[in-house]
mmCIF file of C-alpha atoms and ligand atoms in Angstrom:
data_model
loop_
_atom_site.group_PDB
_atom_site.id
_atom_site.type_symbol
_atom_site.label_atom_id
_atom_site.label_comp_id
_atom_site.label_asym_id
_atom_site.label_seq_id
_atom_site.Cartn_x
_atom_site.Cartn_y
_atom_site.Cartn_z
ATOM 1 C CA MET G 1 -21.844 17.352 -23.464
ATOM 2 C CA THR G 2 -18.385 16.267 -23.850
ATOM 3 C CA LYS G 3 -17.140 13.385 -21.769
ATOM 4 C CA ALA G 4 -14.132 15.282 -20.326
ATOM 5 C CA ILE G 5 -16.401 17.989 -18.760
ATOM 6 C CA SER G 6 -18.931 15.583 -17.586
ATOM 7 C CA VAL G 7 -16.527 13.324 -15.684
ATOM 8 C CA ALA G 8 -15.101 16.310 -13.627
ATOM 9 C CA THR G 9 -18.344 17.988 -13.127
ATOM 10 C CA LYS G 10 -20.180 14.820 -12.097
ATOM 11 C CA THR G 11 -17.334 14.050 -9.691
ATOM 12 C CA ARG G 12 -17.523 17.444 -8.125
ATOM 13 C CA GLN G 13 -21.352 17.026 -7.773
ATOM 14 C CA ILE G 14 -20.757 13.762 -6.017
ATOM 15 C CA VAL G 15 -18.200 15.143 -3.616
ATOM 16 C CA LYS G 16 -20.458 18.031 -2.912
ATOM 17 C CA LYS G 17 -23.337 15.664 -2.115
ATOM 18 C CA HIS G 18 -21.193 14.191 0.614
ATOM 19 C CA GLY G 19 -20.411 17.627 2.005
ATOM 20 C CA GLY G 20 -16.786 17.593 0.601
ATOM 21 C CA ASP G 21 -15.994 15.462 3.604
ATOM 22 C CA LYS G 22 -12.822 13.435 3.290
ATOM 23 C CA SER G 23 -14.101 10.778 5.674
ATOM 24 C CA ALA G 24 -16.803 10.051 3.030
ATOM 25 C CA MET G 25 -14.047 9.068 0.541
ATOM 26 C CA ILE G 26 -15.230 5.481 0.141
ATOM 27 C CA ALA G 27 -18.818 6.525 -0.369
ATOM 28 C CA VAL G 28 -17.578 9.109 -2.946
ATOM 29 C CA LEU G 29 -15.721 6.395 -4.725
ATOM 30 C CA GLN G 30 -18.715 4.073 -4.745
ATOM 31 C CA ASP G 31 -20.891 6.907 -6.270
ATOM 32 C CA ILE G 32 -18.289 7.605 -8.934
ATOM 33 C CA GLN G 33 -18.126 3.931 -9.857
ATOM 34 C CA GLU G 34 -21.878 3.815 -9.922
ATOM 35 C CA ALA G 35 -21.875 6.816 -12.286
ATOM 36 C CA PHE G 36 -19.247 5.625 -14.678
ATOM 37 C CA ASN G 37 -19.207 1.847 -14.019
ATOM 38 C CA TYR G 38 -15.478 2.230 -13.106
ATOM 39 C CA LEU G 39 -13.233 4.800 -11.535
ATOM 40 C CA PRO G 40 -11.849 7.024 -14.379
ATOM 41 C CA LYS G 41 -8.433 8.584 -13.573
ATOM 42 C CA GLU G 42 -9.832 12.059 -14.094
ATOM 43 C CA ALA G 43 -12.536 11.460 -11.655
ATOM 44 C CA LEU G 44 -10.001 10.351 -8.972
ATOM 45 C CA LYS G 45 -7.897 13.416 -9.628
ATOM 46 C CA THR G 46 -10.909 15.685 -9.415
ATOM 47 C CA ALA G 47 -12.156 14.018 -6.273
ATOM 48 C CA SER G 48 -8.767 14.325 -4.626
ATOM 49 C CA LYS G 49 -8.651 18.052 -5.266
ATOM 50 C CA ALA G 50 -12.323 18.570 -4.203
ATOM 51 C CA MET G 51 -11.904 16.605 -0.925
ATOM 52 C CA LYS G 52 -8.395 18.008 -0.335
ATOM 53 C CA VAL G 53 -7.086 14.501 0.041
ATOM 54 C CA PRO G 54 -3.698 13.722 -1.606
ATOM 55 C CA PHE G 55 -4.085 11.864 -4.865
ATOM 56 C CA SER G 56 -1.880 9.091 -3.576
ATOM 57 C CA ARG G 57 -4.302 8.449 -0.663
ATOM 58 C CA VAL G 58 -7.232 8.396 -3.054
ATOM 59 C CA TYR G 59 -5.412 5.996 -5.333
ATOM 60 C CA GLU G 60 -4.571 3.804 -2.335
ATOM 61 C CA ALA G 61 -8.246 3.478 -1.378
ATOM 62 C CA ALA G 62 -9.249 2.919 -4.968
ATOM 63 C CA THR G 63 -6.724 0.067 -5.528
ATOM 64 C CA PHE G 64 -7.326 -1.475 -2.071
ATOM 65 C CA TYR G 65 -10.892 -2.570 -2.455
ATOM 66 C CA THR G 66 -11.658 -5.212 -4.992
ATOM 67 C CA ALA G 67 -15.126 -3.749 -5.341
ATOM 68 C CA PHE G 68 -13.531 -0.852 -7.230
ATOM 69 C CA SER G 69 -12.365 -1.078 -10.726
ATOM 70 C CA LEU G 70 -9.899 1.217 -12.417
ATOM 71 C CA LYS G 71 -10.481 -0.267 -15.788
ATOM 72 C CA GLN G 72 -13.495 0.448 -17.959
ATOM 73 C CA ARG G 73 -15.989 -2.362 -17.589
ATOM 74 C CA GLY G 74 -18.681 -3.873 -19.775
ATOM 75 C CA LYS G 75 -22.428 -3.373 -19.533
ATOM 76 C CA ASN G 76 -22.844 -6.657 -17.742
ATOM 77 C CA ILE G 77 -20.469 -7.725 -14.998
ATOM 78 C CA VAL G 78 -20.202 -11.502 -14.497
ATOM 79 C CA LYS G 79 -18.793 -12.513 -11.149
ATOM 80 C CA ILE G 80 -17.938 -16.153 -10.797
ATOM 81 C CA CYS G 81 -17.608 -17.159 -7.160
ATOM 82 C CA VAL G 82 -14.412 -19.233 -6.661
ATOM 83 C CA GLY G 83 -14.702 -19.368 -2.968
ATOM 84 C CA THR G 84 -14.111 -22.716 -1.206
ATOM 85 C CA ALA G 85 -17.692 -23.993 -1.385
ATOM 86 C CA CYS G 86 -18.135 -23.045 -4.945
ATOM 87 C CA HIS G 87 -14.732 -24.276 -5.856
ATOM 88 C CA VAL G 88 -15.557 -27.672 -4.493
ATOM 89 C CA ARG G 89 -18.729 -27.725 -6.558
ATOM 90 C CA GLY G 90 -16.960 -27.010 -9.743
ATOM 91 C CA ALA G 91 -16.516 -23.261 -10.073
ATOM 92 C CA ALA G 92 -13.287 -23.809 -12.057
ATOM 93 C CA ALA G 93 -15.143 -25.606 -14.794
ATOM 94 C CA LEU G 94 -17.660 -22.775 -14.982
ATOM 95 C CA GLN G 95 -14.919 -20.177 -15.164
ATOM 96 C CA ASP G 96 -13.425 -22.151 -17.956
ATOM 97 C CA LYS G 97 -16.706 -22.187 -19.712
ATOM 98 C CA PHE G 98 -17.280 -18.448 -19.349
ATOM 99 C CA GLU G 99 -13.786 -17.710 -20.512
ATOM 100 C CA ARG G 100 -14.372 -19.812 -23.595
ATOM 101 C CA THR G 101 -17.876 -18.505 -24.413
ATOM 102 C CA LEU G 102 -16.993 -14.876 -23.906
ATOM 103 C CA GLY G 103 -13.410 -15.182 -25.081
ATOM 104 C CA ILE G 104 -11.891 -13.250 -22.077
ATOM 105 C CA LYS G 105 -10.011 -13.905 -18.950
ATOM 106 C CA PRO G 106 -11.143 -12.682 -15.443
ATOM 107 C CA GLY G 107 -10.486 -8.919 -15.215
ATOM 108 C CA GLU G 108 -11.062 -8.514 -19.022
ATOM 109 C CA THR G 109 -13.883 -7.022 -20.968
ATOM 110 C CA THR G 110 -15.256 -8.269 -24.293
ATOM 111 C CA LYS G 111 -14.606 -6.110 -27.385
ATOM 112 C CA ASP G 112 -18.252 -5.163 -27.793
ATOM 113 C CA LYS G 113 -18.095 -3.909 -24.165
ATOM 114 C CA ASN G 114 -20.962 -6.183 -23.237
ATOM 115 C CA PHE G 115 -19.401 -8.318 -20.642
ATOM 116 C CA THR G 116 -16.739 -8.096 -17.978
ATOM 117 C CA LEU G 117 -15.584 -11.277 -16.269
ATOM 118 C CA GLU G 118 -14.491 -11.230 -12.592
ATOM 119 C CA THR G 119 -13.952 -13.764 -9.944
ATOM 120 C CA VAL G 120 -14.805 -13.331 -6.306
ATOM 121 C CA ASN G 121 -14.040 -15.273 -3.154
ATOM 122 C CA CYS G 122 -17.417 -16.195 -1.666
ATOM 123 C CA VAL G 123 -20.508 -14.094 -2.029
ATOM 124 C CA GLY G 124 -22.069 -15.519 1.172
ATOM 125 C CA ALA G 125 -24.466 -17.893 -0.605
ATOM 126 C CA CYS G 126 -22.423 -21.024 -0.252
ATOM 127 C CA ALA G 127 -25.542 -23.319 -0.068
ATOM 128 C CA LEU G 128 -26.401 -22.336 -3.570
ATOM 129 C CA GLY G 129 -23.039 -23.080 -4.955
ATOM 130 C CA PRO G 130 -21.644 -22.878 -7.445
ATOM 131 C CA VAL G 131 -22.725 -19.225 -7.628
ATOM 132 C CA VAL G 132 -22.532 -16.829 -10.493
ATOM 133 C CA VAL G 133 -23.542 -13.195 -9.917
ATOM 134 C CA ILE G 134 -24.490 -11.184 -13.046
ATOM 135 C CA ASN G 135 -24.889 -7.573 -12.331
ATOM 136 C CA THR G 136 -27.084 -7.764 -9.214
ATOM 137 C CA ASP G 137 -28.739 -11.184 -9.938
ATOM 138 C CA TYR G 138 -27.556 -14.234 -8.088
ATOM 139 C CA HIS G 139 -27.661 -17.460 -10.006
ATOM 140 C CA GLY G 140 -27.366 -20.566 -7.841
ATOM 141 C CA GLN G 141 -26.404 -24.187 -8.749
ATOM 142 C CA VAL G 142 -25.198 -23.052 -12.089
ATOM 143 C CA THR G 143 -24.542 -25.689 -14.716
ATOM 144 C CA MET G 144 -22.902 -25.565 -18.082
ATOM 145 C CA LYS G 145 -26.305 -25.653 -19.792
ATOM 146 C CA LYS G 146 -27.500 -22.754 -17.666
ATOM 147 C CA ILE G 147 -24.572 -20.573 -18.619
ATOM 148 C CA ASP G 148 -25.430 -20.642 -22.351
ATOM 149 C CA LYS G 149 -29.080 -19.752 -21.449
ATOM 150 C CA ILE G 150 -28.022 -16.894 -19.209
ATOM 151 C CA ILE G 151 -25.655 -15.393 -21.806
ATOM 152 C CA ASP G 152 -28.229 -15.834 -24.602
ATOM 153 C CA LYS G 153 -30.821 -14.074 -22.538
ATOM 154 C CA ILE G 154 -28.506 -11.169 -21.803
ATOM 155 C CA ASN G 155 -27.503 -10.811 -25.345
ATOM 156 C CA GLU G 156 -31.122 -10.765 -26.599
ATOM 157 C CA GLY G 157 -32.459 -8.469 -23.959
ATOM 158 C CA GLY G 158 -29.526 -6.109 -23.490
ATOM 159 C CA ALA G 159 -27.465 -5.355 -26.531
ATOM 160 C CA MET R 1 8.041 7.246 36.186
ATOM 161 C CA VAL R 2 7.108 3.684 35.263
ATOM 162 C CA ASN R 3 9.014 0.679 36.713
ATOM 163 C CA LEU R 4 9.469 -2.512 34.879
ATOM 164 C CA THR R 5 11.656 -5.487 34.568
ATOM 165 C CA VAL R 6 13.655 -6.267 31.338
ATOM 166 C CA ASP R 7 15.492 -9.597 31.185
ATOM 167 C CA GLY R 8 15.636 -9.569 34.968
ATOM 168 C CA LYS R 9 16.979 -5.941 35.265
ATOM 169 C CA ASN R 10 14.830 -3.370 37.043
ATOM 170 C CA ILE R 11 14.511 -0.207 35.076
ATOM 171 C CA SER R 12 12.361 2.868 35.249
ATOM 172 C CA VAL R 13 11.463 5.072 32.340
ATOM 173 C CA SER R 14 9.155 8.089 31.940
ATOM 174 C CA GLU R 15 5.493 7.561 31.133
ATOM 175 C CA GLY R 16 4.684 7.038 27.457
ATOM 176 C CA THR R 17 8.088 5.502 26.661
ATOM 177 C CA MET R 18 7.802 2.657 24.155
ATOM 178 C CA LEU R 19 9.244 -0.673 25.233
ATOM 179 C CA LEU R 20 11.752 -0.485 22.371
ATOM 180 C CA GLU R 21 13.389 2.619 23.783
ATOM 181 C CA ALA R 22 13.126 1.375 27.366
ATOM 182 C CA ILE R 23 14.938 -1.822 26.450
ATOM 183 C CA ARG R 24 17.578 -0.172 24.262
ATOM 184 C CA GLY R 25 18.122 2.367 27.134
ATOM 185 C CA ALA R 26 18.914 -0.607 29.426
ATOM 186 C CA GLY R 27 21.697 -1.597 26.961
ATOM 187 C CA ILE R 28 19.857 -4.428 25.436
ATOM 188 C CA ALA R 29 19.889 -4.749 21.618
ATOM 189 C CA ILE R 30 16.645 -5.294 19.646
ATOM 190 C CA PRO R 31 16.755 -5.699 15.862
ATOM 191 C CA THR R 32 14.393 -3.351 13.982
ATOM 192 C CA LEU R 33 13.818 -2.274 10.428
ATOM 193 C CA CYS R 34 10.690 -0.100 10.374
ATOM 194 C CA ALA R 35 11.018 2.031 13.462
ATOM 195 C CA HIS R 36 12.556 5.243 12.229
ATOM 196 C CA GLU R 37 12.853 8.393 14.442
ATOM 197 C CA ALA R 38 11.707 10.622 11.622
ATOM 198 C CA VAL R 39 8.219 9.024 11.185
ATOM 199 C CA SER R 40 5.326 7.673 13.184
ATOM 200 C CA ARG R 41 5.382 3.976 13.787
ATOM 201 C CA SER R 42 3.781 1.300 11.722
ATOM 202 C CA GLY R 43 4.776 -1.947 13.402
ATOM 203 C CA ALA R 44 5.245 -3.398 9.992
ATOM 204 C CA CYS R 45 8.475 -5.399 10.107
ATOM 205 C CA ARG R 46 7.640 -7.395 13.336
ATOM 206 C CA LEU R 47 11.380 -7.855 14.113
ATOM 207 C CA CYS R 48 11.202 -6.022 17.366
ATOM 208 C CA VAL R 49 8.947 -8.644 19.147
ATOM 209 C CA VAL R 50 9.421 -9.292 22.837
ATOM 210 C CA GLU R 51 7.524 -11.288 25.289
ATOM 211 C CA ILE R 52 5.623 -9.554 28.073
ATOM 212 C CA LYS R 53 4.256 -10.877 31.284
ATOM 213 C CA LYS R 54 1.339 -9.272 33.187
ATOM 214 C CA GLY R 55 0.105 -11.385 36.053
ATOM 215 C CA ASN R 56 -0.015 -14.934 34.859
ATOM 216 C CA ARG R 57 -0.380 -14.141 31.190
ATOM 217 C CA THR R 58 2.402 -13.738 28.763
ATOM 218 C CA ARG R 59 2.160 -12.599 25.188
ATOM 219 C CA ILE R 60 4.210 -11.531 22.264
ATOM 220 C CA VAL R 61 4.065 -7.746 21.349
ATOM 221 C CA THR R 62 5.910 -5.457 18.934
ATOM 222 C CA SER R 63 8.168 -3.433 21.378
ATOM 223 C CA CYS R 64 8.191 -0.443 19.143
ATOM 224 C CA LEU R 65 4.460 0.151 19.566
ATOM 225 C CA TYR R 66 3.920 -1.084 23.098
ATOM 226 C CA GLY R 67 4.049 1.558 25.843
ATOM 227 C CA ALA R 68 5.952 0.735 29.073
ATOM 228 C CA GLU R 69 3.613 -0.280 31.911
ATOM 229 C CA GLU R 70 4.126 -0.436 35.728
ATOM 230 C CA GLY R 71 5.222 -3.864 36.855
ATOM 231 C CA LEU R 72 5.528 -5.374 33.374
ATOM 232 C CA ILE R 73 8.028 -8.221 32.994
ATOM 233 C CA VAL R 74 9.707 -8.200 29.675
ATOM 234 C CA ASP R 75 11.720 -11.007 28.183
ATOM 235 C CA THR R 76 13.660 -10.145 25.046
ATOM 236 C CA LYS R 77 15.373 -13.435 24.518
ATOM 237 C CA SER R 78 12.860 -16.231 25.412
ATOM 238 C CA ASP R 79 12.596 -19.146 23.115
ATOM 239 C CA ARG R 80 9.180 -17.874 22.039
ATOM 240 C CA VAL R 81 10.605 -14.493 21.002
ATOM 241 C CA LEU R 82 13.523 -15.997 19.187
ATOM 242 C CA ASN R 83 11.147 -18.338 17.316
ATOM 243 C CA VAL R 84 8.882 -15.671 16.224
ATOM 244 C CA ARG R 85 11.732 -13.431 15.211
ATOM 245 C CA ARG R 86 13.471 -16.220 13.226
ATOM 246 C CA LEU R 87 10.205 -16.924 11.341
ATOM 247 C CA VAL R 88 9.668 -13.166 10.624
ATOM 248 C CA MET R 89 13.301 -12.962 9.358
ATOM 249 C CA GLU R 90 12.826 -15.932 7.154
ATOM 250 C CA LEU R 91 9.754 -14.499 5.531
ATOM 251 C CA LEU R 92 11.405 -11.074 5.008
ATOM 252 C CA LEU R 93 14.315 -12.855 3.437
ATOM 253 C CA ALA R 94 12.019 -14.786 1.084
ATOM 254 C CA ARG R 95 10.289 -11.604 0.093
ATOM 255 C CA CYS R 96 13.484 -9.618 -0.605
ATOM 256 C CA PRO R 97 16.242 -12.107 -1.277
ATOM 257 C CA GLU R 98 18.470 -9.441 -2.884
ATOM 258 C CA SER R 99 18.395 -6.913 -0.085
ATOM 259 C CA GLU R 100 21.881 -6.640 1.430
ATOM 260 C CA VAL R 101 20.438 -5.150 4.534
ATOM 261 C CA LEU R 102 18.247 -8.125 5.116
ATOM 262 C CA GLN R 103 21.066 -10.601 4.270
ATOM 263 C CA LYS R 104 23.286 -8.935 6.831
ATOM 264 C CA LEU R 105 20.649 -8.801 9.451
ATOM 265 C CA ALA R 106 19.683 -12.476 8.851
ATOM 266 C CA LYS R 107 23.289 -13.424 9.316
ATOM 267 C CA GLU R 108 23.532 -11.577 12.620
ATOM 268 C CA LEU R 109 20.447 -13.304 13.754
ATOM 269 C CA CYS R 110 21.770 -16.739 12.488
ATOM 270 C CA VAL R 111 18.807 -17.094 10.108
ATOM 271 C CA GLU R 112 19.093 -18.769 6.674
ATOM 272 C CA SER R 113 16.699 -18.653 3.762
ATOM 273 C CA GLN R 114 14.267 -21.545 3.856
ATOM 274 C CA ALA R 115 13.381 -23.742 0.892
ATOM 275 C CA ARG R 116 9.757 -23.908 2.133
ATOM 276 C CA PHE R 117 9.326 -20.181 1.577
ATOM 277 C CA ALA R 118 9.792 -19.773 -2.202
ATOM 278 C CA ALA R 119 11.774 -16.627 -2.851
ATOM 279 C CA ASP R 120 9.920 -13.774 -4.596
ATOM 280 C CA THR R 121 11.486 -12.275 -7.645
ATOM 281 C CA ASP R 122 9.215 -9.257 -8.275
ATOM 282 C CA LYS R 123 9.237 -7.407 -4.919
ATOM 283 C CA GLY R 124 12.599 -5.712 -5.145
ATOM 284 C CA LYS R 125 13.893 -4.784 -1.676
ATOM 285 C CA CYS R 126 10.660 -3.358 -0.372
ATOM 286 C CA ILE R 127 9.159 -4.815 2.819
ATOM 287 C CA LEU R 128 6.079 -2.537 2.686
ATOM 288 C CA CYS R 129 6.928 -0.833 5.974
ATOM 289 C CA ARG R 130 5.329 2.457 4.779
ATOM 290 C CA SER R 131 8.207 4.617 6.160
ATOM 291 C CA CYS R 132 8.758 6.295 2.879
ATOM 292 C CA VAL R 133 5.044 7.054 2.484
ATOM 293 C CA ARG R 134 4.953 8.421 5.986
ATOM 294 C CA VAL R 135 7.969 10.683 5.629
ATOM 295 C CA CYS R 136 6.414 12.049 2.398
ATOM 296 C CA GLU R 137 3.273 12.906 4.145
ATOM 297 C CA GLU R 138 4.345 13.675 7.658
ATOM 298 C CA ILE R 139 7.698 15.473 7.170
ATOM 299 C CA VAL R 140 7.862 16.623 3.550
ATOM 300 C CA GLY R 141 4.145 17.264 3.267
ATOM 301 C CA VAL R 142 3.552 16.436 -0.267
ATOM 302 C CA SER R 143 2.255 12.846 -0.230
ATOM 303 C CA ALA R 144 3.541 11.968 -3.625
ATOM 304 C CA ILE R 145 3.774 8.226 -2.972
ATOM 305 C CA GLY R 146 1.655 5.488 -1.446
ATOM 306 C CA LEU R 147 1.255 1.783 -1.046
ATOM 307 C CA PHE R 148 -1.103 0.520 -3.706
ATOM 308 C CA ALA R 149 -3.322 -2.583 -4.207
ATOM 309 C CA ARG R 150 -3.371 -5.240 -1.531
ATOM 310 C CA GLY R 151 -2.022 -8.582 -0.392
ATOM 311 C CA SER R 152 0.679 -10.107 -2.515
ATOM 312 C CA GLN R 153 0.014 -7.476 -5.130
ATOM 313 C CA LYS R 154 0.814 -4.526 -2.902
ATOM 314 C CA THR R 155 3.596 -2.179 -4.095
ATOM 315 C CA VAL R 156 5.074 1.167 -3.320
ATOM 316 C CA GLY R 157 5.038 3.903 -5.823
ATOM 317 C CA THR R 158 3.329 6.906 -7.406
ATOM 318 C CA PRO R 159 -0.368 6.751 -8.490
ATOM 319 C CA TYR R 160 -0.700 4.916 -11.816
ATOM 320 C CA ASN R 161 3.048 4.677 -11.766
ATOM 321 C CA GLU R 162 3.221 7.969 -13.456
ATOM 322 C CA LYS R 163 5.512 10.953 -12.919
ATOM 323 C CA SER R 164 4.188 12.682 -9.854
ATOM 324 C CA ASP R 165 3.607 16.416 -10.221
ATOM 325 C CA VAL R 166 3.711 16.968 -6.445
ATOM 326 C CA CYS R 167 7.095 15.114 -5.831
ATOM 327 C CA ILE R 168 9.866 17.701 -5.229
ATOM 328 C CA GLY R 169 12.749 15.207 -5.545
ATOM 329 C CA CYS R 170 13.972 15.684 -2.042
ATOM 330 C CA GLY R 171 14.928 12.100 -1.508
ATOM 331 C CA ALA R 172 13.582 11.780 2.009
ATOM 332 C CA CYS R 173 12.001 8.522 1.140
ATOM 333 C CA VAL R 174 15.337 7.133 0.006
ATOM 334 C CA TYR R 175 16.818 8.273 3.305
ATOM 335 C CA VAL R 176 14.221 6.532 5.532
ATOM 336 C CA CYS R 177 13.860 3.316 3.535
ATOM 337 C CA PRO R 178 15.434 0.595 5.729
ATOM 338 C CA THR R 179 16.247 -1.751 2.903
ATOM 339 C CA GLY R 180 17.474 0.561 0.093
ATOM 340 C CA HIS R 181 14.552 -0.227 -2.194
ATOM 341 C CA ILE R 182 14.024 3.324 -3.654
ATOM 342 C CA GLU R 183 16.327 4.216 -6.490
ATOM 343 C CA MET R 184 17.716 7.707 -6.906
ATOM 344 C CA THR R 185 20.421 8.565 -9.239
ATOM 345 C CA SER R 186 22.172 11.925 -9.297
ATOM 346 C CA THR R 187 24.323 12.811 -12.207
ATOM 347 C CA GLY R 188 25.624 16.330 -12.402
ATOM 348 C CA ASP R 189 22.743 18.740 -12.856
ATOM 349 C CA LYS R 190 20.068 15.984 -12.828
ATOM 350 C CA ARG R 191 18.502 13.775 -10.215
ATOM 351 C CA LYS R 192 16.193 11.011 -11.167
ATOM 352 C CA ILE R 193 13.660 9.484 -8.633
ATOM 353 C CA TRP R 194 10.284 7.787 -8.997
ATOM 354 C CA GLY R 195 10.577 8.041 -12.825
ATOM 355 C CA ARG R 196 10.956 11.803 -12.858
ATOM 356 C CA THR R 197 13.982 13.776 -13.560
ATOM 357 C CA PHE R 198 14.655 16.915 -11.581
ATOM 358 C CA LYS R 199 16.940 19.813 -12.430
ATOM 359 C CA MET R 200 19.551 20.472 -9.659
ATOM 360 C CA GLN R 201 20.460 23.912 -8.281
ATOM 361 C CA THR R 202 24.058 25.022 -8.095
ATOM 362 C CA CYS R 203 25.301 26.627 -4.938
ATOM 363 C CA THR R 204 25.990 30.311 -5.714
ATOM 364 C CA LYS R 205 29.050 30.233 -3.456
ATOM 365 C CA CYS R 206 30.873 26.867 -4.182
ATOM 366 C CA GLY R 207 29.220 26.002 -7.453
ATOM 367 C CA LYS R 208 28.229 22.454 -6.327
ATOM 368 C CA PHE R 209 24.840 20.946 -7.268
ATOM 369 C CA PHE R 210 23.151 20.627 -3.969
ATOM 370 C CA ALA R 211 19.326 20.380 -4.241
ATOM 371 C CA PRO R 212 16.562 20.038 -6.829
ATOM 372 C CA VAL R 213 15.181 23.360 -7.979
ATOM 373 C CA ASP R 214 11.654 22.101 -7.195
ATOM 374 C CA GLN R 215 12.525 21.332 -3.629
ATOM 375 C CA LEU R 216 13.986 24.895 -3.114
ATOM 376 C CA LYS R 217 10.791 26.377 -4.753
ATOM 377 C CA PHE R 218 8.670 24.247 -2.412
ATOM 378 C CA ILE R 219 10.678 25.420 0.687
ATOM 379 C CA SER R 220 10.502 29.043 -0.470
ATOM 380 C CA LYS R 221 6.758 28.838 -0.865
ATOM 381 C CA LYS R 222 6.275 27.119 2.462
ATOM 382 C CA THR R 223 8.568 29.394 4.472
ATOM 383 C CA GLY R 224 8.218 32.618 2.582
ATOM 384 C CA VAL R 225 11.958 32.864 2.264
ATOM 385 C CA PRO R 226 12.795 34.223 -1.276
ATOM 386 C CA LEU R 227 14.174 31.619 -3.561
ATOM 387 C CA ASN R 228 17.482 33.482 -4.237
ATOM 388 C CA GLU R 229 18.276 33.296 -0.511
ATOM 389 C CA LEU R 230 18.027 29.514 -0.676
ATOM 390 C CA THR R 231 20.541 28.986 -3.416
ATOM 391 C CA VAL R 232 23.451 28.511 -1.057
ATOM 392 C CA CYS R 233 24.270 24.946 0.025
ATOM 393 C CA THR R 234 24.380 23.971 3.677
ATOM 394 C CA GLU R 235 28.218 23.713 3.729
ATOM 395 C CA CYS R 236 28.613 27.410 2.534
ATOM 396 C CA ARG R 237 25.853 28.798 4.704
HETATM 397 S S1 SF4 X 301 10.300 1.445 -0.310
HETATM 398 FE FE1 SF4 X 301 11.520 1.147 1.701
HETATM 399 S S2 SF4 X 301 10.584 2.648 3.097
HETATM 400 FE FE2 SF4 X 301 9.077 2.434 1.369
HETATM 401 S S3 SF4 X 301 7.668 0.841 2.173
HETATM 402 FE FE3 SF4 X 301 9.290 -0.221 0.967
HETATM 403 S S4 SF4 X 301 10.843 -0.807 2.453
HETATM 404 FE FE4 SF4 X 301 9.484 0.691 3.479
HETATM 405 S S1 FES X 302 -17.949 -19.976 -1.798
HETATM 406 FE FE1 FES X 302 -19.271 -19.293 -3.339
HETATM 407 S S2 FES X 302 -20.790 -18.355 -2.242
HETATM 408 FE FE2 FES X 302 -19.457 -19.008 -0.653
HETATM 409 S S1 FES X 303 10.534 -2.098 14.558
HETATM 410 FE FE1 FES X 303 8.740 -2.734 15.497
HETATM 411 S S2 FES X 303 7.652 -3.723 13.885
HETATM 412 FE FE2 FES X 303 9.368 -2.911 12.809
#
């Protein structure tokens, strides 16, 4: 199965699942991201044709929501909350620590494609601040020490 | 008909008329940037604000999007209106300092650029009014351009900033843009817009280059008129 075929085919399947309905565009984009971990250009083009929505409209939606990524992302997505509450509790230092440990800035992915670093503005768990969300796990009251442990654990288990 | 008062004048306009048209019809000037007769309204520039009074309540509304109502009392020059408009103008000016249109308008409104609003250097002359995107979608019908990303990152352009394969090079976006942000250069047989170069068609009568070949092809496909009948410019027709 070549990748080029699978992206378009998979995208068409996703659009079909939503009845080819253009009002389901956001749901379609979410499913595409779920399938590929980001929104490949080819998928957006295919979806645009299949839903009969201009490519420029699809691209507008894809770039509007921060939940969507147009860049290929790593296996593990680290989201550091830099919302007000977490900021006050030292999110900046945590961000610094992650940047140094992983060697990347927010929005970037490590060379081994294992980690992508992102910042978010409040994940709605302020009482647990500072919060770091890794994939779907929420880590509260994160400290410098905890960061090393978390990263080690992922490196051992995952890659 | 709907009866209302504008700056103390009693006027009546037909139902569905927007305040902007009602006010201008009464001979009162209102500055606008984004309301263009060719496209649907977006209410993006906020320059057309007026104060309306219904019963005891007054509020600021964008006149280009507010329909005339029976008994409405409109004030186009209250302190509140002038304050809001000044602030809007200051912010527009800070976003697009190099736009001659904005500079001129600011002068007319006696507004100067403010040190407290740091001037942007990366926004060009675009105020994000969406008129170009609307004309491309609503009138031309190709939707080649859009407004991408959000907040301070938001920009106008083609997807991925790449050459658009649906753009026909018509230049309608250039025509509606209130601030002159969109660059289009025509040199002899070529026209460049949105990063793409279009071949121009010569008029079979006078020999002048008059429209991109792609645009004529598009019109031919849309209307069913054969292409060779479209190769005469409007002046020779
Ligand atoms: S390029 Fe011009 S018409 Fe288009 S959004 Fe910007 S200011 Fe409006
Ligand atoms: S600010 Fe971090 S969870 Fe609200
Ligand atoms: S003219 Fe009304 S908001 Fe621009």
